[in-house]
Coordinates of C-alpha atoms in Angstrom, one line a residue:
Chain A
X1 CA 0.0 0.0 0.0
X2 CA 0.8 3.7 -0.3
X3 CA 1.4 4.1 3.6
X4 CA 0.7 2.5 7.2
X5 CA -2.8 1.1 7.7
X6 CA -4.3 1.2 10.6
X7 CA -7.5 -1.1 11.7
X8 CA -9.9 -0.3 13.1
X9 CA -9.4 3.3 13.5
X10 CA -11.8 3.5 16.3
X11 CA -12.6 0.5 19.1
X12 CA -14.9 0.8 22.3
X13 CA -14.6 -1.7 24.5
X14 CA -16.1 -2.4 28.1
X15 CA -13.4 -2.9 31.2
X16 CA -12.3 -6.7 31.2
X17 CA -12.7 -7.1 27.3
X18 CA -9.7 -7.9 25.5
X19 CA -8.8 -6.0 22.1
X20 CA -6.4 -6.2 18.9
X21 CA -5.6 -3.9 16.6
X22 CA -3.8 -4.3 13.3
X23 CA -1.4 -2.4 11.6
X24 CA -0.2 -2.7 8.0
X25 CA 3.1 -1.4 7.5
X26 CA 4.3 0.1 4.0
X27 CA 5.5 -2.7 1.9
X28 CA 9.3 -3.9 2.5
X29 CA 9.6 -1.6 5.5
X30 CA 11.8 -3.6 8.0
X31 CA 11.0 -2.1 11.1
X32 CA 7.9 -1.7 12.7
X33 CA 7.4 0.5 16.0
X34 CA 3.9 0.8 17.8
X35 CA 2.9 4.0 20.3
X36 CA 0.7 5.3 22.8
X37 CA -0.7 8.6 22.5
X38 CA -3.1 9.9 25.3
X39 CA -5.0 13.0 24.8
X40 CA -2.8 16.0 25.0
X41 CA 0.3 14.3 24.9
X42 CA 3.3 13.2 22.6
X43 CA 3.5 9.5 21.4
X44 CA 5.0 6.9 23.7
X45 CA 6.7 4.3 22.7
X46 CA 5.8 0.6 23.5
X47 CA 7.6 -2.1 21.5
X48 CA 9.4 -2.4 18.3
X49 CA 10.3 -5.5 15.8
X50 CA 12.8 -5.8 13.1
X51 CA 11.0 -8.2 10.8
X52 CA 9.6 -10.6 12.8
X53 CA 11.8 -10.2 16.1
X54 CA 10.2 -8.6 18.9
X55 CA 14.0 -6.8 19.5
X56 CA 12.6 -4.3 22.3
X57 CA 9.2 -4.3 24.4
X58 CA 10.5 -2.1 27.0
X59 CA 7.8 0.5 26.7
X60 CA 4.5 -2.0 27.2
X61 CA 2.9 -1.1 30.0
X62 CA 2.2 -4.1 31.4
X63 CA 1.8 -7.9 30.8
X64 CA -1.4 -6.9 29.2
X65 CA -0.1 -6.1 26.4
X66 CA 1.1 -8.2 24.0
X67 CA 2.4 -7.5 20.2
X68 CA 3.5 -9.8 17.6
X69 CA 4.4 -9.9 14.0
X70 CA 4.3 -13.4 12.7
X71 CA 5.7 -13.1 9.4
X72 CA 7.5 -10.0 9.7
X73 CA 5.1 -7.7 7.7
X74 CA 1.7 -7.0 9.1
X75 CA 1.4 -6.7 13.3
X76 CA -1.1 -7.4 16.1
X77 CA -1.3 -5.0 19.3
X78 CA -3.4 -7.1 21.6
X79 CA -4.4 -6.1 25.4
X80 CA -6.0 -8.2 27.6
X81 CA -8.6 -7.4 30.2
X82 CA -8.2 -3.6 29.2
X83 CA -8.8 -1.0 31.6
X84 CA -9.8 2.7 31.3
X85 CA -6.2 3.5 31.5
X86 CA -5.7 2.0 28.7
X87 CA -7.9 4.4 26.4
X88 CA -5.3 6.2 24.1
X89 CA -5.0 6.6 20.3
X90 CA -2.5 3.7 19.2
X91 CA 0.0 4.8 16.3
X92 CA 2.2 2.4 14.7
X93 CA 5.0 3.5 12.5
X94 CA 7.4 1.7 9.9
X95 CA 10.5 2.3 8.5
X96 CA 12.5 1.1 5.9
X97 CA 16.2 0.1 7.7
X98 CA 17.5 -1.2 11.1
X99 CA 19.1 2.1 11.9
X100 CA 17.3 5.3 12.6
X101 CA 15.8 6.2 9.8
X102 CA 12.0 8.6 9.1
X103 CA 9.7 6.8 10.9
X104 CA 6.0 7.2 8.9
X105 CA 2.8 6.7 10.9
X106 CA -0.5 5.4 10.3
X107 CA -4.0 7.0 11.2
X108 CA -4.0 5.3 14.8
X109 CA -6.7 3.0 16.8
X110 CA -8.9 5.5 18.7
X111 CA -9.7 3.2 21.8
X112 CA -12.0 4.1 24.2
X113 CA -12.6 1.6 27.4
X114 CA -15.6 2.2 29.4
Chain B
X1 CA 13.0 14.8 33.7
X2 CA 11.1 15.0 30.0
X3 CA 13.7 14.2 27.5
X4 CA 12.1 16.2 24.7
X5 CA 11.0 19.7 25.5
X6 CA 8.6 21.9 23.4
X7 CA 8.1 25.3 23.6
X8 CA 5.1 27.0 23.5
X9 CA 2.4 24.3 23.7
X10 CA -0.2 26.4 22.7
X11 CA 0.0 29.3 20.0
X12 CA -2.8 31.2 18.2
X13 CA -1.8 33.5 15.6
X14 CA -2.9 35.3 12.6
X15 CA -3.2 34.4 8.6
X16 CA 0.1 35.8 7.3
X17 CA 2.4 35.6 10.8
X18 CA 5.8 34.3 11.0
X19 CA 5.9 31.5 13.8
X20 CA 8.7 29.9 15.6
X21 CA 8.5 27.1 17.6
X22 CA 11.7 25.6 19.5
X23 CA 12.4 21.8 20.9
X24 CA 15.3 21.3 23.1
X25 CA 16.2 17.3 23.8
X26 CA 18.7 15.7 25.9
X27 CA 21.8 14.3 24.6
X28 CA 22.0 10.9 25.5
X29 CA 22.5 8.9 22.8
X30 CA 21.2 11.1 20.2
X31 CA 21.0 11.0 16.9
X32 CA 18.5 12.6 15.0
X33 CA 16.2 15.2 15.6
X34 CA 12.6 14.8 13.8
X35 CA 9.9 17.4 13.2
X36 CA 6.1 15.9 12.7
X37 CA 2.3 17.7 12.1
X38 CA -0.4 16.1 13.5
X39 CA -3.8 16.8 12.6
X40 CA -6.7 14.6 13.7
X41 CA -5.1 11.5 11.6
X42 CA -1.4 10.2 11.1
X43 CA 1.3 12.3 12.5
X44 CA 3.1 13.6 9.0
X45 CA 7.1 13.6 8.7
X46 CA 8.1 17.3 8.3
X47 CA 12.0 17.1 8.5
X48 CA 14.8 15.0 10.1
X49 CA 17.9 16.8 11.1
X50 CA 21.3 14.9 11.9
X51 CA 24.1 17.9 11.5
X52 CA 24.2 20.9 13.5
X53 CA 23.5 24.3 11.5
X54 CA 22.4 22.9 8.2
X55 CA 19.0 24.4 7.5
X56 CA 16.3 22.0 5.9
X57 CA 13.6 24.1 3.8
X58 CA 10.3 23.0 2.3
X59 CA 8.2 26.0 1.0
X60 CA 7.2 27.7 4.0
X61 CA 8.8 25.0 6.7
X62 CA 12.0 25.6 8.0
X63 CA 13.8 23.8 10.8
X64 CA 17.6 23.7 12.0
X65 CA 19.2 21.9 14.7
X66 CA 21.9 23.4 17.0
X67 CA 23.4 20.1 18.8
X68 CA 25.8 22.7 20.8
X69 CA 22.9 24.2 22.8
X70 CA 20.8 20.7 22.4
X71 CA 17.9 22.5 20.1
X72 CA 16.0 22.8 17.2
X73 CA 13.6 25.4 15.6
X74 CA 10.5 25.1 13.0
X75 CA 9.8 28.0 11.1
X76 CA 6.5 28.4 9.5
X77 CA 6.6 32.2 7.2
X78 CA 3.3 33.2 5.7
X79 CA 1.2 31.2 8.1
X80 CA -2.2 29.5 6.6
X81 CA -5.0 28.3 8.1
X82 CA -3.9 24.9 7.1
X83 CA -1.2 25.4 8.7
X84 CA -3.2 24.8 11.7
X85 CA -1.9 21.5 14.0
X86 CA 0.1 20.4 16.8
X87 CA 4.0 20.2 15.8
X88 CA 5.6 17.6 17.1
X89 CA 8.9 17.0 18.3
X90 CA 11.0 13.6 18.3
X91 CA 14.5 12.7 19.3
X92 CA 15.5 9.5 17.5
X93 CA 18.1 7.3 19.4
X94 CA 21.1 6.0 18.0
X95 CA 21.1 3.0 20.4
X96 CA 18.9 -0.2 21.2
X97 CA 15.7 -0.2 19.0
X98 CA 16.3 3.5 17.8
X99 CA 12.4 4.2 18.7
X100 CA 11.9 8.2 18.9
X101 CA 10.8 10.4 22.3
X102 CA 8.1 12.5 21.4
X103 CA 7.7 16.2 22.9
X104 CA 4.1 17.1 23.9
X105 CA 3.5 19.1 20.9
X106 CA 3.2 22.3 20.1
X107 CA -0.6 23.5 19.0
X108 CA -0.7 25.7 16.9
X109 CA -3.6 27.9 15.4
X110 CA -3.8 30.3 12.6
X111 CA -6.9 32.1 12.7
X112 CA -8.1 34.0 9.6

């Protein structure tokens, strides 16, 4: 595709449900990083892979959250048992090397827990 | 301690203005400096800035990094109401999974 997708771009769930959300990266792009923004805030970061390695996860909140990326291309940000903390807009970004390079966003998950 | 700091967070100005807006970071392990807009979708890449006193320009943007002083500015001349957004600010890492720390954002609004 012609940028990160995003899916679904908006999820409400009730306290205890668990969620996932997809992310599409642009085609080729070997690295793949997801965030958390809350409202008013910059992006946080939460986990990134290089192909299909989870290489750091350091930002998850807590064991919650779970990511994967099975075959290195599209991703799954699952949380468990979500709470009302855990409403945020979630942004994943991909980029096309291991080092530093422009990191290009999708549209976000909108979640709302209630 | 925030390792990304943006200054103003808030900014209303008028069609036409010239607007500055400044991001100072910390230095540890540093290695990019990155400029975003965010309306109500995707963050948008603006600039990336590596070396210190090089000015990027695109039309109306400008940004330049200082990594003496640990800052950058982005210029906006001939402000728009499209220009209307929050600016964001990341510092990209040149260490572990090189994931960038985001500023709060500056908003910005350019009223007719």
């Amino acid at each position: 595709g012609a940028g990160v997708s995003q899916s679904p771009r908006y999820k409400v769930a009730k306290r205890g449900q668990d969620v996932a959300l997809r992310c599409d990266p642009i085609s080729g792009h070997v690295s793949l990083f997801w965030y958390q923004q809350a409202l008013g805030q910059g992006p946080e970061f939460l986990t990134y892979f290089q192909n299909e390695a989870q290489l750091d996860k350091s930002g998850l909140p807590s064991d919650r959250f779970f990511a994967e990326r099975p075959e290195g291309s599209v991703s799954t940000l699952k949380i468990q048992r979500t709470q009302q903390e855990d409403s945020a807009v979630y942004l994943c970004a991909s980029s096309l090397g291991q080092l530093q390079e422009t990191q290009y966003f999708g549209p976000g998950t909108r979640l709302l827990v209630l | 301690e925030d390792k990304v700091v943006q200054s103003p967070l808030s900014l209303v100005v008028h069609e036409g203005d010239t607007v500055t807006l400044n991001c100072s970071y910390e230095v540890t392990n540093f290695r990019s400096l990155l400029w975003y807009k965010q309306e109500k979708k995707a963050p948008t890449f603006l600039f990336m800035l590596t070396s210190s006193g090089i000015e990027k320009k695109s039309g109306r943007l400008s940004s330049i990094l200082d990594k003496k002083e640990l800052f950058s500015i982005l210029n906006i001349t001939a402000t728009q109401t499209g220009d209307s957004a929050i600016y964001l600010c990341a510092r990209g890492s040149g260490a572990g999974s090189y994931q960038l720390t985001f500023g709060k954002g500056t908003k910005l609004s350019v009223i007719p």
